[in-house]
PDB file of C-alpha atoms in Angstrom:
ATOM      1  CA  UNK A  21     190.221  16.698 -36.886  1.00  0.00           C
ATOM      2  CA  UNK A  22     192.023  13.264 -38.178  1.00  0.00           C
ATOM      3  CA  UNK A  23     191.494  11.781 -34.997  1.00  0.00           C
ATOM      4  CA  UNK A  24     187.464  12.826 -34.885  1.00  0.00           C
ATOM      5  CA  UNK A  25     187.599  11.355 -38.702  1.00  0.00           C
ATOM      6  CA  UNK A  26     189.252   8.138 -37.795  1.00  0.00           C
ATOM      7  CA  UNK A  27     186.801   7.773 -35.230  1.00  0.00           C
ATOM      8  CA  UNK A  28     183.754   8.261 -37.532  1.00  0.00           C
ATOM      9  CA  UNK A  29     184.945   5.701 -40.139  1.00  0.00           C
ATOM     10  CA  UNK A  30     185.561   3.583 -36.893  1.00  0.00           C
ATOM     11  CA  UNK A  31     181.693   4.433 -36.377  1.00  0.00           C
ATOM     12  CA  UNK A  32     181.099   3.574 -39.564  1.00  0.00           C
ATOM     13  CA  UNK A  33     183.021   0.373 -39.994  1.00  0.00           C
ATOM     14  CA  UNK A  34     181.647  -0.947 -36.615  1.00  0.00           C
ATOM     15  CA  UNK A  35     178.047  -0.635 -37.689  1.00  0.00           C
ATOM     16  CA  UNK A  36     178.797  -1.905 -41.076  1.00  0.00           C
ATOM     17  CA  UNK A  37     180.228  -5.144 -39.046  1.00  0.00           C
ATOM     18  CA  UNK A  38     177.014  -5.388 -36.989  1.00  0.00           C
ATOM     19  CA  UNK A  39     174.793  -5.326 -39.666  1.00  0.00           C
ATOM     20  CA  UNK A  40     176.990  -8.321 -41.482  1.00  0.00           C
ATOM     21  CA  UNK A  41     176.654  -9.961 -38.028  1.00  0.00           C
ATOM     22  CA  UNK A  42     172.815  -9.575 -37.836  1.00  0.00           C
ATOM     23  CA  UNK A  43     172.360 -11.227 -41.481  1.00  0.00           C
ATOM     24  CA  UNK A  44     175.228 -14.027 -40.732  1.00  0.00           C
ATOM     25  CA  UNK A  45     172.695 -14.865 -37.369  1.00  0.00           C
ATOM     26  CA  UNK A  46     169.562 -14.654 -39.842  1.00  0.00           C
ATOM     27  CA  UNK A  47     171.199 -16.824 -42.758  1.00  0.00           C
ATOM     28  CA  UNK A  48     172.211 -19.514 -39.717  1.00  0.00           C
ATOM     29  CA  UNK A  49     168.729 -19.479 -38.481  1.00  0.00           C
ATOM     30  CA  UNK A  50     167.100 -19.998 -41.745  1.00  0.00           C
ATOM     31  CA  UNK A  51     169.127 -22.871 -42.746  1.00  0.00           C
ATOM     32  CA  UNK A  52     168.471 -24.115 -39.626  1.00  0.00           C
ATOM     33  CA  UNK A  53     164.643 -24.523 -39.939  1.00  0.00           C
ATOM     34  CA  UNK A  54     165.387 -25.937 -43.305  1.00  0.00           C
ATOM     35  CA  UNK A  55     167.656 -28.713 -42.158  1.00  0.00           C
ATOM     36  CA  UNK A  56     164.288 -29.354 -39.394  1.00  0.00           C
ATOM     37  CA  UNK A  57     162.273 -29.265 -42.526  1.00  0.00           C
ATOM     38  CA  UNK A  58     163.339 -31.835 -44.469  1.00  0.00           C
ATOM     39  CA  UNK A  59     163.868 -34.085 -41.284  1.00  0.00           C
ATOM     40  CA  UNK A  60     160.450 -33.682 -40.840  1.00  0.00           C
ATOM     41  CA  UNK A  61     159.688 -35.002 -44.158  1.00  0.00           C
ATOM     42  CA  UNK A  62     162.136 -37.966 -43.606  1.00  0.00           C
ATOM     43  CA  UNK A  63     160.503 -38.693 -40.499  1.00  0.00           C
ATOM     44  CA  UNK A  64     156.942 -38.928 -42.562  1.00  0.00           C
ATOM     45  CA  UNK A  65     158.220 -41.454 -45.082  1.00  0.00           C
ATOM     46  CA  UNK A  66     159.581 -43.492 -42.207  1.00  0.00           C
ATOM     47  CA  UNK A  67     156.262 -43.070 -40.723  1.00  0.00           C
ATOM     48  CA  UNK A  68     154.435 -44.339 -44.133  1.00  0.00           C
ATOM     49  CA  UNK A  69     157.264 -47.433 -44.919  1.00  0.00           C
ATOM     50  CA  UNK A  70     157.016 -48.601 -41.309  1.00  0.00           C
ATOM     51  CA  UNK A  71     152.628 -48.220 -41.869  1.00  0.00           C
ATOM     52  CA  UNK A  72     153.140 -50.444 -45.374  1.00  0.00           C
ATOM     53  CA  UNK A  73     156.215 -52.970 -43.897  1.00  0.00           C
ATOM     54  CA  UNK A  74     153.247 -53.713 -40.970  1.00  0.00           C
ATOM     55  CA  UNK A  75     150.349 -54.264 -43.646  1.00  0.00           C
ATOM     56  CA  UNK A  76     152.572 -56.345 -45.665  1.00  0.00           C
ATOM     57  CA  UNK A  77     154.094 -58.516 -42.672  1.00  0.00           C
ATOM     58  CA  UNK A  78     150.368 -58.782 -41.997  1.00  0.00           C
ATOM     59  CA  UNK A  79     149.122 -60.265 -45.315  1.00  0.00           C
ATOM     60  CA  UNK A  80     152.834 -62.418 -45.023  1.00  0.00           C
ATOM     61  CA  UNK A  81     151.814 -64.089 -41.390  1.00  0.00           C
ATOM     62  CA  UNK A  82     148.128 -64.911 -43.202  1.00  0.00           C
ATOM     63  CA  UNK A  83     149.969 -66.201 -46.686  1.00  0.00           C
ATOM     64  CA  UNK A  84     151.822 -69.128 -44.402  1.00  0.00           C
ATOM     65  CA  UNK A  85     148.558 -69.827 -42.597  1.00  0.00           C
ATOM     66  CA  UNK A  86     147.268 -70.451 -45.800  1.00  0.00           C
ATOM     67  CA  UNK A  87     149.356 -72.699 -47.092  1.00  0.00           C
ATOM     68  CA  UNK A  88     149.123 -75.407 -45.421  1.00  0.00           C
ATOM     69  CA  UNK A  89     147.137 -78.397 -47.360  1.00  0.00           C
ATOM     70  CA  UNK A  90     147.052 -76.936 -51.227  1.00  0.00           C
ATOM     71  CA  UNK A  91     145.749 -78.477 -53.940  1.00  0.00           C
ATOM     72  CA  UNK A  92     147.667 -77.940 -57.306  1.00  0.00           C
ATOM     73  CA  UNK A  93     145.684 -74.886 -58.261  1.00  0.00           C
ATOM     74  CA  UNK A  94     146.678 -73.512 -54.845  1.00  0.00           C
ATOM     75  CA  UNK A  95     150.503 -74.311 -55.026  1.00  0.00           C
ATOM     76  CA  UNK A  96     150.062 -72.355 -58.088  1.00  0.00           C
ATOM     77  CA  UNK A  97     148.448 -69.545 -56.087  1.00  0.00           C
ATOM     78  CA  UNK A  98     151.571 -70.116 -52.954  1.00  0.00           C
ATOM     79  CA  UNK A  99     154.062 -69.461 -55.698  1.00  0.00           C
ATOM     80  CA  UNK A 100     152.484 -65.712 -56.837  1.00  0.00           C
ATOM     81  CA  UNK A 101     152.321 -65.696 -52.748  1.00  0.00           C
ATOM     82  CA  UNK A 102     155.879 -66.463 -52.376  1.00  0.00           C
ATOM     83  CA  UNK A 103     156.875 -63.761 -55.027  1.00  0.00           C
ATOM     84  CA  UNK A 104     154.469 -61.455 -52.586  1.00  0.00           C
ATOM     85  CA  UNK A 105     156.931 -62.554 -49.635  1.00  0.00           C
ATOM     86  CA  UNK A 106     160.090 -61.501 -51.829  1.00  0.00           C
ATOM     87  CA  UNK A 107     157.949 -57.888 -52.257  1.00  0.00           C
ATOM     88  CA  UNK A 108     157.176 -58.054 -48.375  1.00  0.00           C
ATOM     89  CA  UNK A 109     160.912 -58.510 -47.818  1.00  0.00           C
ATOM     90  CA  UNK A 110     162.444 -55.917 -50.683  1.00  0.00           C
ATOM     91  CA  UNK A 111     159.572 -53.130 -48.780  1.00  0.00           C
ATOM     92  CA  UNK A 112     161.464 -54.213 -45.466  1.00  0.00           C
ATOM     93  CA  UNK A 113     164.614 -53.733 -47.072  1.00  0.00           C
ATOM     94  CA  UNK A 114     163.601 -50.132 -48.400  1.00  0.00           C
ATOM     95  CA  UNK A 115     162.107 -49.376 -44.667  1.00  0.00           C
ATOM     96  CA  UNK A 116     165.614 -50.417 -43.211  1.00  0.00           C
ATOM     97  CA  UNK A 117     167.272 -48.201 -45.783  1.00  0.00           C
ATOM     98  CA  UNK A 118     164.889 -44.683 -45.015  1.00  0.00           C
ATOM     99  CA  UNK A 119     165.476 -45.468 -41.091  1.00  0.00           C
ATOM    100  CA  UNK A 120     169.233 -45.582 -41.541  1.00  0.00           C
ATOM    101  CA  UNK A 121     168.973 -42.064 -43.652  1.00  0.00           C
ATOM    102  CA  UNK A 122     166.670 -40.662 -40.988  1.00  0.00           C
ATOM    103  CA  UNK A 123     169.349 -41.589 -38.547  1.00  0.00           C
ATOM    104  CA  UNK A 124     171.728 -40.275 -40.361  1.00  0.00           C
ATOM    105  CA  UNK A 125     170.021 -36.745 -41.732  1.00  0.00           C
ATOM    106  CA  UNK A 126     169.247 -36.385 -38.094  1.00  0.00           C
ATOM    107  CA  UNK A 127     172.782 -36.774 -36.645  1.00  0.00           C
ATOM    108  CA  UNK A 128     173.590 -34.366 -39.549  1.00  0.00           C
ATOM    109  CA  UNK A 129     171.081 -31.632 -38.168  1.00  0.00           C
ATOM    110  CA  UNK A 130     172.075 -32.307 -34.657  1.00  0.00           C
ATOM    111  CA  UNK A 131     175.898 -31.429 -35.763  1.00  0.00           C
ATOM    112  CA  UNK A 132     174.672 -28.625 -37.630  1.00  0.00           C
ATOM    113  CA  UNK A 133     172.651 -27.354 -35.369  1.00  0.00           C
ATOM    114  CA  UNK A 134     175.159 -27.330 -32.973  1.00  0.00           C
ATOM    115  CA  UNK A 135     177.881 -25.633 -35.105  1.00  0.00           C
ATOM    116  CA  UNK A 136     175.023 -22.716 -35.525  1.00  0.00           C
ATOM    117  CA  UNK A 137     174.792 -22.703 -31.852  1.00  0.00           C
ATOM    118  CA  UNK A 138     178.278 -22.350 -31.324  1.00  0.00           C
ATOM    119  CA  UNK A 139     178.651 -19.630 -34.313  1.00  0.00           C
ATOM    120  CA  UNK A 140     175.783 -17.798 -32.800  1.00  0.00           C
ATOM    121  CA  UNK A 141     177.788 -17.523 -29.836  1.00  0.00           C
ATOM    122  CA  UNK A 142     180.749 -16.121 -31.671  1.00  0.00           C
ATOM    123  CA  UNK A 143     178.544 -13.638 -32.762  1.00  0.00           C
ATOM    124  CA  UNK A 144     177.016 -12.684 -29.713  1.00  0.00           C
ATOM    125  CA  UNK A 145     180.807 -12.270 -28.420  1.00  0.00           C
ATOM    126  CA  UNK A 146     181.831 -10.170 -31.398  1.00  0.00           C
ATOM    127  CA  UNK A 147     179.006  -7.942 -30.802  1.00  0.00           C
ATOM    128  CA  UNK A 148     179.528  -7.553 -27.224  1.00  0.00           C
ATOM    129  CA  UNK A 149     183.175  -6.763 -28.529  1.00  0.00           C
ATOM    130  CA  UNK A 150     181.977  -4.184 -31.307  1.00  0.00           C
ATOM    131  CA  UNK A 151     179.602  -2.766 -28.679  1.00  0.00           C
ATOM    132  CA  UNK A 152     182.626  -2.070 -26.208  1.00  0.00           C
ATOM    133  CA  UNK A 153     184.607  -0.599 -29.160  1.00  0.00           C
ATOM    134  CA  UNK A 154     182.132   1.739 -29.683  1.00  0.00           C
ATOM    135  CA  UNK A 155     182.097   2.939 -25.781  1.00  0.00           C
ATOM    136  CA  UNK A 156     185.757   3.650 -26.216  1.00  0.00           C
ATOM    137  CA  UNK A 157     185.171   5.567 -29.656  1.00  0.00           C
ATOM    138  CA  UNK A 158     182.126   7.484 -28.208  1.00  0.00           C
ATOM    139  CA  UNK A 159     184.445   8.317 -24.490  1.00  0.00           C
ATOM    140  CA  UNK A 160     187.145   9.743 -27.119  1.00  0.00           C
ATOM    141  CA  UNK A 161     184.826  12.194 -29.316  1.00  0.00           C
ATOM    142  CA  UNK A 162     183.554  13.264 -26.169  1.00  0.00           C
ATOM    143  CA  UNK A 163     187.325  13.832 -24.681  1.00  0.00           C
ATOM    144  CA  UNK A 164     188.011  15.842 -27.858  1.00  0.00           C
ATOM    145  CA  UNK A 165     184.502  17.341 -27.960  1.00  0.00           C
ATOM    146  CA  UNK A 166     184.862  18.813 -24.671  1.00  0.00           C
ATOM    147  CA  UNK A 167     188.831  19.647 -25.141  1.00  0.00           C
ATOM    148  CA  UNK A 168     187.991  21.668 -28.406  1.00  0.00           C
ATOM    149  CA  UNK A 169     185.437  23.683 -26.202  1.00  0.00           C
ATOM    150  CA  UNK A 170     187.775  24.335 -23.056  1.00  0.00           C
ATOM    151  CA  UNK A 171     190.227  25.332 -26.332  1.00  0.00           C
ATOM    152  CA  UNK A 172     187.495  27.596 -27.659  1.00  0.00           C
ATOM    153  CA  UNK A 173     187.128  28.930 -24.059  1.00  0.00           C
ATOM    154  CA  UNK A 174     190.792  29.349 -23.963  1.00  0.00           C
ATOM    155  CA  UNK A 175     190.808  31.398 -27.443  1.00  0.00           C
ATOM    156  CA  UNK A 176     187.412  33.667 -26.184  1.00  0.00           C
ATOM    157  CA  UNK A 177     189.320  34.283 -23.142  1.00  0.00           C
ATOM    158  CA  UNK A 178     192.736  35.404 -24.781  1.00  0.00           C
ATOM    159  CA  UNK A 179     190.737  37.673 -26.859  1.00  0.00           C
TER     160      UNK A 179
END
């Protein structure tokens, strides 16, 4: 009767771990997809800082053709130009700065991602493990199932 108890709070205990397993995998994957998220959203403002560092390196390359034989009105104008140039370059700056933060989110995810890989894994082997357990427990109630009946059998046939 203790052992047949033991082995039902064994029952008990190893479903209890699989179901902590199950929401451990769940919690993983959902972080997961919400590491991909906002790499997705660094990826966009790359996307738009590149699309502006283009239009302004565009208006830049016509600014210098410009230039060339100004009158003193139009030295005036190259001056707001040249404080143009110093936006064109702080943009280019900014544009450097989101691609290096991309990189880096990215090579966070990637490590991430991998460590969920390899704890999903861990998982998978602890389940396989709990699973086995199980076997054993269910082999033993059976043993004692069936060695309480031949017992029973025993007692019918002393009687």
């Amino acid at each position: 009767a203790t052992e047949r108890a033991s082995i039902q709070d064994a029952r008990k205990q190893l479903n209890s771990d699989q179901a902590k397993l199950a929401e451990e995998q769940k919690k993983l994957s959902d972080k997961a997809a919400d590491l991909e998220q906002s790499a997705a959203g660094l990826r966009r403002q790359v996307q738009a800082c590149t699309k502006e560092k283009n239009t302004l390196q565009e208006q830049a390359k016509r600014i210098k053709q410009d230039k060339s034989g100004l009158t003193a009105e139009q030295k005036k104008i190259a001056e707001s130009l040249s404080a143009e140039q110093q936006k064109i370059a702080a943009a280019q700056d900014r544009h450097r700065n989101l691609v290096a933060e991309s990189l880096r989110v990215s090579a966070k995810i990637e490590r991430e991602k991998s460590e969920l890989e390899e704890r999903s894994v861990h998982l998978e082997r602890e389940k396989v493990l709990l699973e086995a357990e199980k076997a054993r427990h269910a082999e033993k109630v059976a043993a004692l199932e069936q060695s309480q009946a031949s017992l029973q059998a025993d007692r019918e046939a002393l009687r």
